[in-house]
Coordinates of C-alpha atoms in Angstrom, one line a residue:
M1167 CA 0.0 0.0 0.0
Y1168 CA 1.1 3.5 -0.8
G1169 CA 2.3 5.6 2.1
T1170 CA 3.8 2.9 4.4
K1171 CA 7.2 4.7 4.2
R1172 CA 7.6 8.5 4.4
L1173 CA 9.4 10.0 1.4
G1174 CA 11.9 11.9 3.6
E1175 CA 12.7 8.9 5.8
W1176 CA 13.3 6.7 2.8
L1177 CA 15.6 9.3 1.1
I1178 CA 17.6 9.7 4.3
Q1179 CA 17.8 5.9 4.7
K1180 CA 19.1 5.6 1.2
G1181 CA 21.7 8.4 1.7
K1182 CA 20.0 10.6 -0.9
I1183 CA 19.6 13.5 1.6
T1184 CA 20.6 14.5 5.1
P1185 CA 18.3 15.2 8.0
E1186 CA 19.3 18.9 7.8
Q1187 CA 18.3 19.0 4.1
L1188 CA 14.9 17.4 4.9
Q1189 CA 14.3 20.0 7.6
T1190 CA 15.1 22.8 5.2
A1191 CA 12.7 21.3 2.6
L1192 CA 9.9 21.0 5.2
E1193 CA 10.3 24.7 6.2
T1194 CA 10.3 25.7 2.5
Q1195 CA 7.2 23.5 2.0
Q1196 CA 5.3 25.5 4.7
L1197 CA 6.0 28.7 2.8
T1198 CA 5.2 27.4 -0.8
G1199 CA 2.6 24.8 -0.1
E1200 CA 4.2 22.5 -2.8
R1201 CA 4.6 18.8 -2.4
I1202 CA 7.7 17.8 -0.5
G1203 CA 9.1 15.8 -3.5
K1204 CA 8.9 18.9 -5.7
V1205 CA 10.5 21.1 -3.0
L1206 CA 13.4 18.7 -2.7
I1207 CA 13.9 18.6 -6.5
D1208 CA 13.7 22.5 -6.7
L1209 CA 16.3 22.7 -4.0
D1210 CA 18.6 20.4 -6.0
Y1211 CA 18.7 18.0 -3.0
I1212 CA 17.5 15.1 -5.2
T1213 CA 17.0 14.3 -8.9
H1214 CA 13.8 13.4 -10.6
E1215 CA 15.0 9.8 -10.7
D1216 CA 15.6 9.7 -7.0
Y1217 CA 12.0 10.9 -6.5
Y1218 CA 10.6 8.3 -8.9
E1219 CA 12.5 5.5 -7.2
A1220 CA 11.1 6.7 -3.8
Q1221 CA 7.6 6.7 -5.2
A1222 CA 8.1 3.1 -6.5
E1223 CA 9.4 2.1 -3.0
Q1224 CA 6.3 3.6 -1.4
Y1225 CA 4.1 1.5 -3.7
D1226 CA 6.4 -1.5 -3.0
V1227 CA 6.8 -2.2 -6.7
P1228 CA 9.9 -1.9 -9.1
Y1229 CA 10.7 1.4 -10.7
E1230 CA 10.6 1.5 -14.5
P1231 CA 12.3 4.5 -16.2
L1232 CA 10.7 3.6 -19.6
S1233 CA 13.8 4.2 -21.7
E1234 CA 13.8 4.2 -25.5
Q1235 CA 15.2 0.7 -25.5
T1236 CA 12.4 -0.5 -23.1
I1237 CA 9.7 1.0 -25.3
E1238 CA 11.2 -0.5 -28.4
S1239 CA 11.3 -4.0 -26.9
A1240 CA 7.7 -3.5 -25.7
R1241 CA 6.4 -3.3 -29.3
S1242 CA 6.3 -7.1 -29.4
V1243 CA 3.6 -7.1 -26.7
A1244 CA 1.8 -3.9 -27.5
S1245 CA -1.0 -5.7 -29.3
L1246 CA -1.9 -7.4 -26.0
I1247 CA -3.4 -4.1 -24.7
S1248 CA -5.3 -1.9 -27.1
Q1249 CA -4.5 1.8 -27.5
S1250 CA -7.9 2.8 -26.0
V1251 CA -7.4 0.5 -22.9
A1252 CA -3.8 1.8 -22.4
S1253 CA -5.0 5.4 -22.6
R1254 CA -8.0 4.8 -20.3
Y1255 CA -6.1 3.0 -17.5
F1256 CA -2.8 4.8 -18.0
V1257 CA -0.7 1.6 -18.5
V1258 CA 2.1 0.5 -20.8
P1259 CA 2.7 -3.2 -21.6
L1260 CA 6.3 -4.1 -21.1
R1261 CA 7.0 -7.8 -21.6
Q1262 CA 5.4 -11.3 -21.2
E1263 CA 7.0 -13.8 -18.9
G1264 CA 5.1 -17.1 -19.1
A1265 CA 1.6 -16.5 -17.5
F1266 CA 2.7 -13.0 -16.3
L1267 CA 2.3 -9.7 -18.2
W1268 CA 4.4 -6.8 -16.9
V1269 CA 2.9 -3.4 -17.2
A1270 CA 4.1 0.1 -16.1
T1271 CA 1.5 2.4 -14.5
A1272 CA 1.5 5.7 -12.6
D1273 CA -1.0 4.2 -10.1
P1274 CA -0.1 0.7 -8.9
N1275 CA -3.0 0.9 -6.4
N1276 CA -5.6 1.1 -9.2
I1277 CA -7.3 -2.2 -8.4
E1278 CA -10.1 -1.6 -11.0
A1279 CA -7.5 -1.3 -13.8
L1280 CA -5.5 -4.3 -12.7
D1281 CA -8.7 -6.5 -12.4
Y1282 CA -9.8 -5.4 -15.8
L1283 CA -6.5 -6.2 -17.4
R1284 CA -6.3 -9.6 -15.7
Q1285 CA -9.8 -10.6 -16.9
A1286 CA -9.6 -9.1 -20.4
M1287 CA -6.0 -10.2 -21.2
G1288 CA -6.0 -13.6 -19.5
Y1289 CA -2.6 -13.0 -17.8
L1290 CA -1.5 -12.5 -14.2
I1291 CA -0.5 -8.8 -14.0
Q1292 CA 2.8 -7.7 -12.6
V1293 CA 3.2 -3.9 -12.0
C1294 CA 6.0 -1.4 -12.3
Y1295 CA 5.8 2.2 -11.4
S1296 CA 6.5 5.0 -13.8
P1297 CA 5.6 8.7 -13.6
A1298 CA 2.5 9.9 -15.5
E1299 CA 4.3 12.1 -18.0
R1300 CA 6.5 9.1 -19.1
I1301 CA 3.4 6.9 -19.3
L1302 CA 1.9 9.4 -21.6
S1303 CA 5.0 9.7 -23.7
A1304 CA 5.4 5.9 -23.9
I1305 CA 1.8 5.5 -25.1
N1306 CA 2.3 8.1 -27.8
K1307 CA 5.5 6.3 -29.0
L1308 CA 4.2 2.8 -28.6
Y1309 CA 1.0 3.3 -30.5
G1310 CA 2.5 5.6 -33.2
A1311 CA 1.1 8.9 -31.8
S1312 CA 2.9 12.2 -32.1
Y1313 CA 2.5 15.7 -30.7
E1314 CA 1.4 17.2 -34.0
T1315 CA -2.1 17.1 -35.1
T1316 CA -4.5 19.2 -37.3
E1317 CA -8.2 19.9 -37.1
A1318 CA -8.8 17.6 -40.1
E1319 CA -6.8 14.7 -38.5
L1320 CA -8.8 15.1 -35.3
L1321 CA -12.1 14.8 -37.2
E1322 CA -10.8 11.9 -39.2
S1323 CA -9.4 10.0 -36.2
E1324 CA -12.5 10.0 -34.1
P1325 CA -16.2 10.4 -35.3
D1326 CA -18.0 13.5 -34.0
D1327 CA -20.1 11.5 -31.6
T1328 CA -17.0 10.5 -29.7
F1329 CA -16.9 14.0 -28.3
D1330 CA -20.6 14.8 -28.1
D1331 CA -22.0 17.6 -26.0
T1332 CA -23.3 15.1 -23.4
F1333 CA -19.7 15.2 -22.0
E1334 CA -20.5 18.7 -20.7
E1335 CA -23.0 17.3 -18.2
S1336 CA -21.4 14.0 -17.5
D1337 CA -20.2 13.2 -14.0
D1338 CA -19.0 9.8 -14.9
L1339 CA -15.3 10.1 -14.1
A1340 CA -14.4 6.9 -16.0
Q1341 CA -16.0 8.3 -19.1
V1342 CA -14.2 11.6 -18.6
Q1343 CA -10.9 10.0 -18.0
E1344 CA -11.2 7.8 -21.1
T1345 CA -12.2 10.6 -23.4
I1346 CA -9.5 13.1 -22.4
N1347 CA -6.7 10.5 -22.5
Q1348 CA -7.5 9.5 -26.1
P1349 CA -4.4 10.1 -28.3
P1350 CA -6.1 12.8 -30.6
I1351 CA -6.8 15.0 -27.6
I1352 CA -3.4 14.4 -26.1
R1353 CA -1.7 15.3 -29.4
L1354 CA -3.9 18.3 -30.0
V1355 CA -3.3 19.9 -26.5
N1356 CA 0.4 19.1 -26.5
G1357 CA 0.8 20.5 -30.1
I1358 CA -0.9 23.8 -29.0
L1359 CA 1.3 24.1 -25.9
H1360 CA 4.5 23.4 -27.9
E1361 CA 3.7 25.8 -30.7
A1362 CA 2.8 28.6 -28.4
I1363 CA 6.0 28.2 -26.4
E1364 CA 8.1 28.0 -29.5
R1365 CA 6.5 31.2 -30.8
G1366 CA 7.3 33.0 -27.6
A1367 CA 3.7 33.4 -26.3
S1368 CA 3.1 34.8 -22.9
D1369 CA -0.5 33.6 -22.7
I1370 CA -2.7 31.0 -24.3
H1371 CA -6.5 31.7 -24.5
F1372 CA -9.0 28.8 -25.1
E1373 CA -12.2 30.7 -26.0
P1374 CA -15.4 28.7 -26.4
G1375 CA -18.0 29.9 -29.0
E1376 CA -21.3 28.7 -30.3
H1377 CA -19.7 26.6 -33.1
R1378 CA -15.9 26.6 -32.5
L1379 CA -13.3 26.7 -29.7
Q1380 CA -10.9 29.5 -30.7
V1381 CA -7.3 29.3 -29.5
R1382 CA -5.4 32.6 -29.3
V1383 CA -1.9 33.4 -28.1
R1384 CA -0.5 36.7 -26.8
I1385 CA 2.8 37.4 -28.5
D1386 CA 4.6 40.7 -27.8
G1387 CA 1.4 41.9 -26.0
V1388 CA -0.9 41.3 -28.9
L1389 CA -3.5 38.4 -29.2
L1390 CA -3.2 36.4 -32.4
T1391 CA -5.3 33.4 -33.5
L1392 CA -3.4 30.2 -33.3
R1393 CA -6.1 27.8 -34.5
T1394 CA -9.8 26.9 -34.2
I1395 CA -11.0 23.6 -32.8
P1396 CA -14.4 21.9 -33.6
R1397 CA -17.1 22.3 -31.0
S1398 CA -17.2 18.5 -30.7
A1399 CA -13.7 18.5 -29.2
Q1400 CA -14.1 21.5 -27.0
A1401 CA -15.1 19.6 -23.8
P1402 CA -12.3 17.0 -23.8
V1403 CA -9.7 19.7 -24.7
I1404 CA -10.8 21.9 -21.8
A1405 CA -10.9 18.9 -19.4
R1406 CA -7.5 17.8 -20.6
I1407 CA -5.9 21.1 -19.6
K1408 CA -7.8 21.1 -16.2
L1409 CA -6.5 17.6 -15.5
M1410 CA -2.9 18.7 -16.2
A1411 CA -3.4 21.6 -13.9
E1412 CA -4.8 19.4 -11.1
M1413 CA -8.2 21.1 -11.2
D1414 CA -11.5 19.5 -10.7
I1415 CA -12.7 18.4 -14.1
T1416 CA -16.2 17.7 -12.8
E1417 CA -16.7 21.3 -11.6
R1418 CA -17.7 23.5 -14.5
R1419 CA -19.9 26.1 -12.8
K1420 CA -17.2 27.9 -10.7
P1421 CA -13.9 29.5 -11.6
Q1422 CA -10.8 27.5 -10.7
D1423 CA -7.0 28.0 -10.7
G1424 CA -4.2 25.6 -11.1
R1425 CA -0.7 25.2 -12.5
F1426 CA 1.6 22.7 -14.2
S1427 CA 5.0 22.6 -15.8
I1428 CA 6.2 21.8 -19.3
R1429 CA 9.6 20.6 -20.4
L1430 CA 10.9 21.3 -24.0
G1431 CA 14.4 19.9 -24.1
E1432 CA 16.4 22.0 -21.5
R1433 CA 13.6 24.6 -21.2
K1434 CA 11.2 24.4 -18.3
V1435 CA 8.0 26.5 -18.7
D1436 CA 5.5 27.0 -15.9
A1437 CA 1.8 27.4 -16.8
R1438 CA -0.6 29.1 -14.5
V1439 CA -4.2 28.1 -15.4
S1440 CA -7.4 30.0 -14.8
S1441 CA -10.9 28.8 -15.8
L1442 CA -14.1 30.9 -16.1
P1443 CA -17.6 29.6 -16.9
T1444 CA -19.2 31.4 -19.9
V1445 CA -22.3 31.0 -21.9
F1446 CA -20.7 28.5 -24.4
G1447 CA -18.6 26.6 -21.9
E1448 CA -15.5 27.1 -19.8
R1449 CA -12.9 29.7 -20.9
I1450 CA -9.3 28.7 -20.1
V1451 CA -6.3 31.1 -20.0
L1452 CA -2.8 29.9 -19.5
R1453 CA 0.0 32.3 -18.4
L1454 CA 3.3 30.9 -19.5
L1455 CA 6.6 31.6 -17.6
D1456 CA 9.9 30.4 -19.0
R1457 CA 12.0 29.7 -15.9
T1458 CA 15.1 29.0 -18.0
A1459 CA 15.0 32.5 -19.6
S1460 CA 17.9 34.7 -18.4
L1461 CA 17.2 37.7 -16.2
R1462 CA 17.6 41.0 -17.9
S1463 CA 19.6 44.0 -16.7
L1464 CA 18.3 47.6 -16.5
E1465 CA 20.3 48.3 -19.7
Q1466 CA 18.8 45.4 -21.5
L1467 CA 15.3 46.6 -20.7
G1468 CA 15.9 49.7 -22.7
M1469 CA 15.7 52.0 -19.6
P1470 CA 17.2 55.5 -20.5
E1471 CA 20.4 56.3 -18.7
P1472 CA 19.1 59.3 -16.6
I1473 CA 16.1 57.2 -15.3
A1474 CA 18.3 54.2 -14.6
Q1475 CA 20.9 56.3 -12.7
H1476 CA 18.2 58.1 -10.6
L1477 CA 16.5 54.8 -9.8
L1478 CA 19.8 53.3 -8.6
Q1479 CA 20.4 56.3 -6.4
L1480 CA 17.0 55.8 -4.8
A1481 CA 17.7 52.1 -4.4
S1482 CA 21.1 52.8 -2.7
R1483 CA 19.3 54.5 0.3
P1484 CA 19.2 52.4 3.5
W1485 CA 15.4 52.9 4.0
G1486 CA 12.3 54.0 2.1
M1487 CA 9.9 52.6 -0.4
I1488 CA 10.1 52.5 -4.2
L1489 CA 7.1 51.5 -6.2
V1490 CA 6.8 50.2 -9.8
T1491 CA 3.4 50.8 -11.4
G1492 CA 1.6 49.8 -14.5
P1493 CA -1.0 47.4 -15.9
T1494 CA -0.8 43.7 -15.7
G1495 CA 1.8 42.3 -18.1
S1496 CA 3.8 45.6 -18.4
G1497 CA 7.0 44.0 -17.0
K1498 CA 6.9 45.3 -13.5
S1499 CA 8.4 42.1 -11.9
T1500 CA 11.1 42.0 -14.6
T1501 CA 12.2 45.5 -13.7
L1502 CA 12.2 44.7 -10.0
Y1503 CA 14.4 41.6 -10.6
A1504 CA 16.8 43.7 -12.6
L1505 CA 17.0 46.3 -9.8
L1506 CA 17.6 43.5 -7.2
Q1507 CA 20.5 42.2 -9.3
K1508 CA 22.1 45.7 -9.2
I1509 CA 21.8 46.3 -5.4
R1510 CA 22.4 42.8 -4.0
S1511 CA 25.6 42.3 -2.1
D1512 CA 27.1 40.1 0.7
K1513 CA 26.4 43.0 3.1
R1514 CA 22.7 43.1 2.5
N1515 CA 20.0 40.6 3.6
I1516 CA 17.4 40.7 0.8
L1517 CA 14.1 38.8 1.2
T1518 CA 11.1 38.7 -1.1
C1519 CA 7.4 37.6 -0.9
E1520 CA 6.0 36.9 -4.4
D1521 CA 3.0 35.4 -6.2
P1522 CA 4.5 33.4 -7.8
V1523 CA 8.4 33.3 -7.7
E1524 CA 9.0 33.9 -11.3
Y1525 CA 12.8 33.7 -11.3
T1526 CA 15.3 32.6 -8.7
I1527 CA 18.2 34.9 -7.9
E1528 CA 21.3 33.6 -6.1
G1529 CA 22.0 35.2 -2.8
I1530 CA 18.4 36.4 -2.2
G1531 CA 15.8 34.7 0.0
Q1532 CA 12.6 34.3 -2.0
S1533 CA 9.3 33.0 -0.7
Q1534 CA 5.9 32.5 -2.3
V1535 CA 2.5 33.5 -1.2
N1536 CA 0.0 30.7 -0.6
E1537 CA -3.4 32.1 0.1
K1538 CA -4.9 28.6 0.3
V1539 CA -3.1 28.1 3.7
G1540 CA -3.6 31.6 4.8
L1541 CA -0.1 32.9 3.7
T1542 CA -1.1 36.3 2.2
F1543 CA 1.2 39.1 1.3
A1544 CA 0.5 40.8 4.6
S1545 CA 1.1 37.8 6.8
Q1546 CA 4.2 36.8 4.9
L1547 CA 5.5 40.4 5.1
R1548 CA 5.2 40.3 8.9
A1549 CA 7.2 37.1 9.0
I1550 CA 9.9 38.6 6.7
L1551 CA 10.3 41.6 8.9
R1552 CA 11.3 39.3 11.8
Q1553 CA 14.1 37.9 9.6
D1554 CA 16.3 41.0 10.0
P1555 CA 16.1 42.1 6.3
D1556 CA 17.8 45.1 4.8
V1557 CA 15.8 45.0 1.6
V1558 CA 12.3 43.6 1.2
L1559 CA 10.5 43.0 -2.1
V1560 CA 6.7 42.7 -1.9
G1561 CA 5.3 41.2 -5.1
E1562 CA 2.2 43.5 -5.1
I1563 CA 0.4 45.8 -2.8
R1564 CA -3.2 44.7 -3.1
D1565 CA -4.9 46.0 0.1
R1566 CA -4.7 48.4 2.9
E1567 CA -3.1 46.0 5.3
T1568 CA -0.2 45.2 3.0
A1569 CA 0.3 48.8 2.1
E1570 CA 0.4 50.0 5.7
I1571 CA 2.9 47.3 6.8
A1572 CA 5.1 48.2 3.8
C1573 CA 5.0 51.9 4.6
R1574 CA 5.8 51.3 8.2
A1575 CA 8.7 48.9 7.3
A1576 CA 10.1 51.6 5.0
M1577 CA 10.0 54.0 8.0
T1578 CA 11.8 51.7 10.3
G1579 CA 15.0 51.2 8.5
H1580 CA 14.1 48.9 5.5
L1581 CA 14.3 49.5 1.8
V1582 CA 10.9 48.2 0.4
L1583 CA 10.3 47.5 -3.3
S1584 CA 6.8 46.7 -4.5
T1585 CA 4.3 47.1 -7.4
L1586 CA 1.0 49.0 -7.6
H1587 CA -1.6 49.4 -10.3
T1588 CA -1.8 53.0 -11.4
N1589 CA -1.9 54.7 -14.9
D1590 CA 1.2 56.9 -14.2
A1591 CA 3.8 57.5 -11.6
T1592 CA 2.3 60.6 -10.1
S1593 CA -1.0 58.7 -9.3
A1594 CA 0.7 56.4 -6.8
P1595 CA 0.3 58.7 -3.7
A1596 CA -3.4 59.2 -4.5
R1597 CA -3.9 55.5 -4.9
L1598 CA -2.3 54.8 -1.5
V1599 CA -4.6 57.4 0.0
D1600 CA -7.6 55.7 -1.6
M1601 CA -6.5 52.4 0.0
G1602 CA -6.7 54.1 3.4
I1603 CA -3.1 55.0 4.0
E1604 CA -2.6 58.2 5.9
P1605 CA -0.7 61.0 3.9
Y1606 CA 1.9 61.3 6.7
L1607 CA 2.9 57.6 6.2
I1608 CA 3.2 58.1 2.4
N1609 CA 5.4 61.2 2.9
S1610 CA 7.6 59.5 5.5
S1611 CA 8.2 56.4 3.4
L1612 CA 7.8 56.9 -0.3
L1613 CA 11.1 57.7 -2.2
G1614 CA 9.9 57.5 -5.8
V1615 CA 7.7 55.8 -8.3
L1616 CA 8.6 54.2 -11.6
A1617 CA 5.7 53.7 -14.1
Q1618 CA 6.1 51.7 -17.2
R1619 CA 4.6 50.3 -20.4
L1620 CA 5.8 47.8 -23.0
V1621 CA 5.6 48.7 -26.7
R1622 CA 6.5 46.5 -29.6
R1623 CA 9.8 47.0 -31.4
I1624 CA 9.5 47.7 -35.1
C1625 CA 11.0 44.9 -37.2
P1626 CA 14.4 46.1 -38.5
E1627 CA 14.1 43.8 -41.5
C1628 CA 11.0 45.4 -43.1
R1629 CA 10.6 48.8 -41.6
Q1630 CA 10.0 51.7 -44.0
S1631 CA 10.9 55.3 -43.5
I1632 CA 8.4 58.1 -44.1
T1633 CA 8.8 61.9 -44.0
C1634 CA 6.2 63.8 -41.9
V1635 CA 3.8 66.2 -43.6
N1636 CA 1.0 67.7 -41.5
H1637 CA 1.7 65.0 -38.9
P1638 CA -0.4 65.4 -35.7
Y1639 CA 2.6 64.6 -33.4
F1640 CA 5.8 65.6 -35.2
A1641 CA 7.0 68.6 -37.2
D1642 CA 7.1 68.5 -41.0
G1643 CA 10.2 67.0 -42.5
T1644 CA 10.8 64.6 -39.5
T1645 CA 11.8 61.1 -40.5
L1646 CA 9.8 58.3 -38.9
Y1647 CA 9.3 54.6 -39.6
E1648 CA 6.3 52.4 -40.4
A1649 CA 5.8 48.7 -39.8
K1650 CA 5.3 46.7 -43.0
G1651 CA 5.6 43.0 -42.2
C1652 CA 7.8 40.2 -43.5
S1653 CA 8.6 36.5 -42.8
A1654 CA 11.1 37.4 -40.1
C1655 CA 8.3 39.0 -37.9
G1656 CA 5.4 36.8 -38.9
E1657 CA 4.0 39.5 -41.1
T1658 CA 3.2 41.7 -38.1
G1659 CA 5.8 44.4 -38.7
Y1660 CA 7.0 44.1 -35.1
K1661 CA 9.5 41.8 -33.3
G1662 CA 10.0 41.9 -29.5
R1663 CA 9.2 44.6 -27.0
I1664 CA 10.9 47.5 -25.3
G1665 CA 10.0 49.4 -22.1
V1666 CA 8.8 53.0 -21.8
Y1667 CA 9.4 54.4 -18.4
E1668 CA 8.4 57.4 -16.2
L1669 CA 10.2 58.2 -13.0
F1670 CA 8.7 60.4 -10.3
I1671 CA 11.0 61.4 -7.4
M1672 CA 9.4 62.6 -4.2
S1673 CA 10.5 66.2 -3.1
E1674 CA 9.5 68.6 -0.4
P1675 CA 7.0 70.6 -2.5
I1676 CA 5.3 67.4 -3.5
R1677 CA 5.1 66.1 0.1
R1678 CA 3.2 69.3 1.0
Q1679 CA 0.8 68.5 -1.9
V1680 CA 0.4 64.9 -0.8
A1681 CA -0.4 66.1 2.8
Q1682 CA -3.3 68.1 1.1
S1683 CA -4.5 65.0 -0.8
A1684 CA -3.6 66.6 -4.2
D1685 CA -4.5 64.7 -7.3
S1686 CA -2.1 63.3 -10.0
E1687 CA -2.5 66.3 -12.3
R1688 CA -1.6 68.8 -9.6
I1689 CA 1.4 66.8 -8.5
R1690 CA 2.6 66.4 -12.0
G1691 CA 2.3 70.2 -12.6
L1692 CA 4.2 71.1 -9.5
C1693 CA 7.1 68.6 -9.8
P1694 CA 10.5 70.5 -9.5
H1695 CA 12.9 70.2 -12.4
G1696 CA 14.8 66.9 -12.4
T1697 CA 12.2 65.0 -10.4
L1698 CA 9.8 63.9 -13.2
F1699 CA 11.0 62.0 -16.3
T1700 CA 7.9 61.4 -18.4
M1701 CA 6.9 58.4 -20.6
E1702 CA 5.9 60.7 -23.4
Q1703 CA 9.4 62.1 -23.8
Q1704 CA 11.0 58.7 -23.9
A1705 CA 8.3 57.5 -26.3
R1706 CA 9.1 60.3 -28.7
D1707 CA 12.8 59.5 -28.5
L1708 CA 12.1 55.8 -29.3
I1709 CA 9.9 56.8 -32.3
L1710 CA 12.6 59.2 -33.7
A1711 CA 15.2 56.5 -33.2
G1712 CA 13.2 54.1 -35.3
A1713 CA 12.7 51.6 -32.4
T1714 CA 8.9 51.7 -32.6
T1715 CA 6.0 53.5 -34.3
V1716 CA 3.5 56.2 -33.4
D1717 CA 0.6 53.8 -33.8
E1718 CA 2.2 51.4 -31.3
V1719 CA 2.9 54.1 -28.8
L1720 CA -0.6 55.6 -29.0
G1721 CA -2.0 52.2 -28.0
Q1722 CA -0.2 52.5 -24.6
I1723 CA 0.7 56.1 -23.9
Y1724 CA -1.0 59.5 -24.3
M1725 CA 0.9 61.9 -26.5
T1726 CA 0.3 65.6 -26.8
P1727 CA -0.7 66.6 -30.4
M1728 CA 1.3 69.3 -32.2
V1729 CA -1.5 71.8 -32.2
H1730 CA -1.5 71.8 -28.4
Q1731 CA 2.2 72.2 -28.3
Q1732 CA 2.1 75.2 -30.6
A1733 CA -0.7 76.8 -28.6
A1734 CA 1.3 76.4 -25.5

């Protein structure tokens, strides 16, 4: 029976880890809420193979790695178990030894599956353990499946009534499991995930309609249609994704959240999954995070030298709060990571509380919010302040409690970095007041605010120059560039993105305005020289340098028309 031996005890007994490493992993697990096996792997205390061997030991069965050689030799007995049965019960036939048939499975305790195989095959069943992802891969290889599929192949492989709409209302878990593990569905979902990752997508949207399931991907901030899927395959595709994310596939009336990881060679991509019930079925959105991508420096982000220098000067102070603001997906976390790399040193204790931890940085203590167990930003921030930190990064200020703790921490000798949702930098003080923070706390703690947006870079291969004539934003004779589109940029005219930044530095005149609850426009108009670097000015510089276009900037940033400039 599974669970007769604790994983940690077995690993210590086998010499895989030390008691001290197990204790560290258990403490980390309390913060992250992850399974202990995943924590040990993430800490590099054990390998995936160590974990799988321990799982097999707990099941009290042999471990089967399912190597290419094993799968090749299993072809001689593949006909003993049909493809549909292998997919339904998640088993792989390995070899026949007299009256015994050896199979690999991810769940050796599945008595129903073992009884069915014994009765249907006429063999005594011997079981080996193999992880679920290897079982899936082996089934695909053994029965000739691949990751690539097309809509036509899907329709040809299975008749429409295989995926009829009764699936939407079915609570028969066996039927659901059988349908979503069919090779066409596996190939279709895997193909979408792989294509989206290869194209550099940040999000994948599965959008149900009356007749089709549309799949769109966000690349460089813009949604593009990847493919459409027949309505008949909508339910199993959605259920397949929910299964991968460990969500409840029978619950279709409430929003859910989940996550899973994908490996493409050496790349590891985390997917955060969100479901939302709609009129035509559940809408699924996946946020993709490539953990193997390298962290960027402030210079690589395209931050102008004056803004970068002033930001670093603020971050060199021993106490105070620096906020990074902007909409979701504008690169706030990336900027904070770049700043942390600049200021980290052996003389500073830097701790973070994030949701989630997107990248790991050596020499920095990073912890993850887990609201399911009551570990919120506020509660975690309180715990961090008892760890003698010099610098604290709070992933996001979402409520009054977190904001007040952050402000008070900044007043008591800590440098606090965090993010906030505002339209521009000068709106941050008013936003904090709206959250219930007293103006004196803001004036005593806030050092400065960096606002940012991301705009697409114009493709250098196909951009075309134009000369301005009666242009609403630039003088006549100015040379600008237009996006045309070519094979290098996927006919979009753009390739990659660059940041546009606005830095607002607190000063005495502005503190007096904050004390009077002044709004953003008044604060902006009264900023002393050298304390406000606007996004509009940087955007104009990028347009003139040929890095982006006017149309792209106008989708993110307000620019003053020429007529207003002349009147002024």
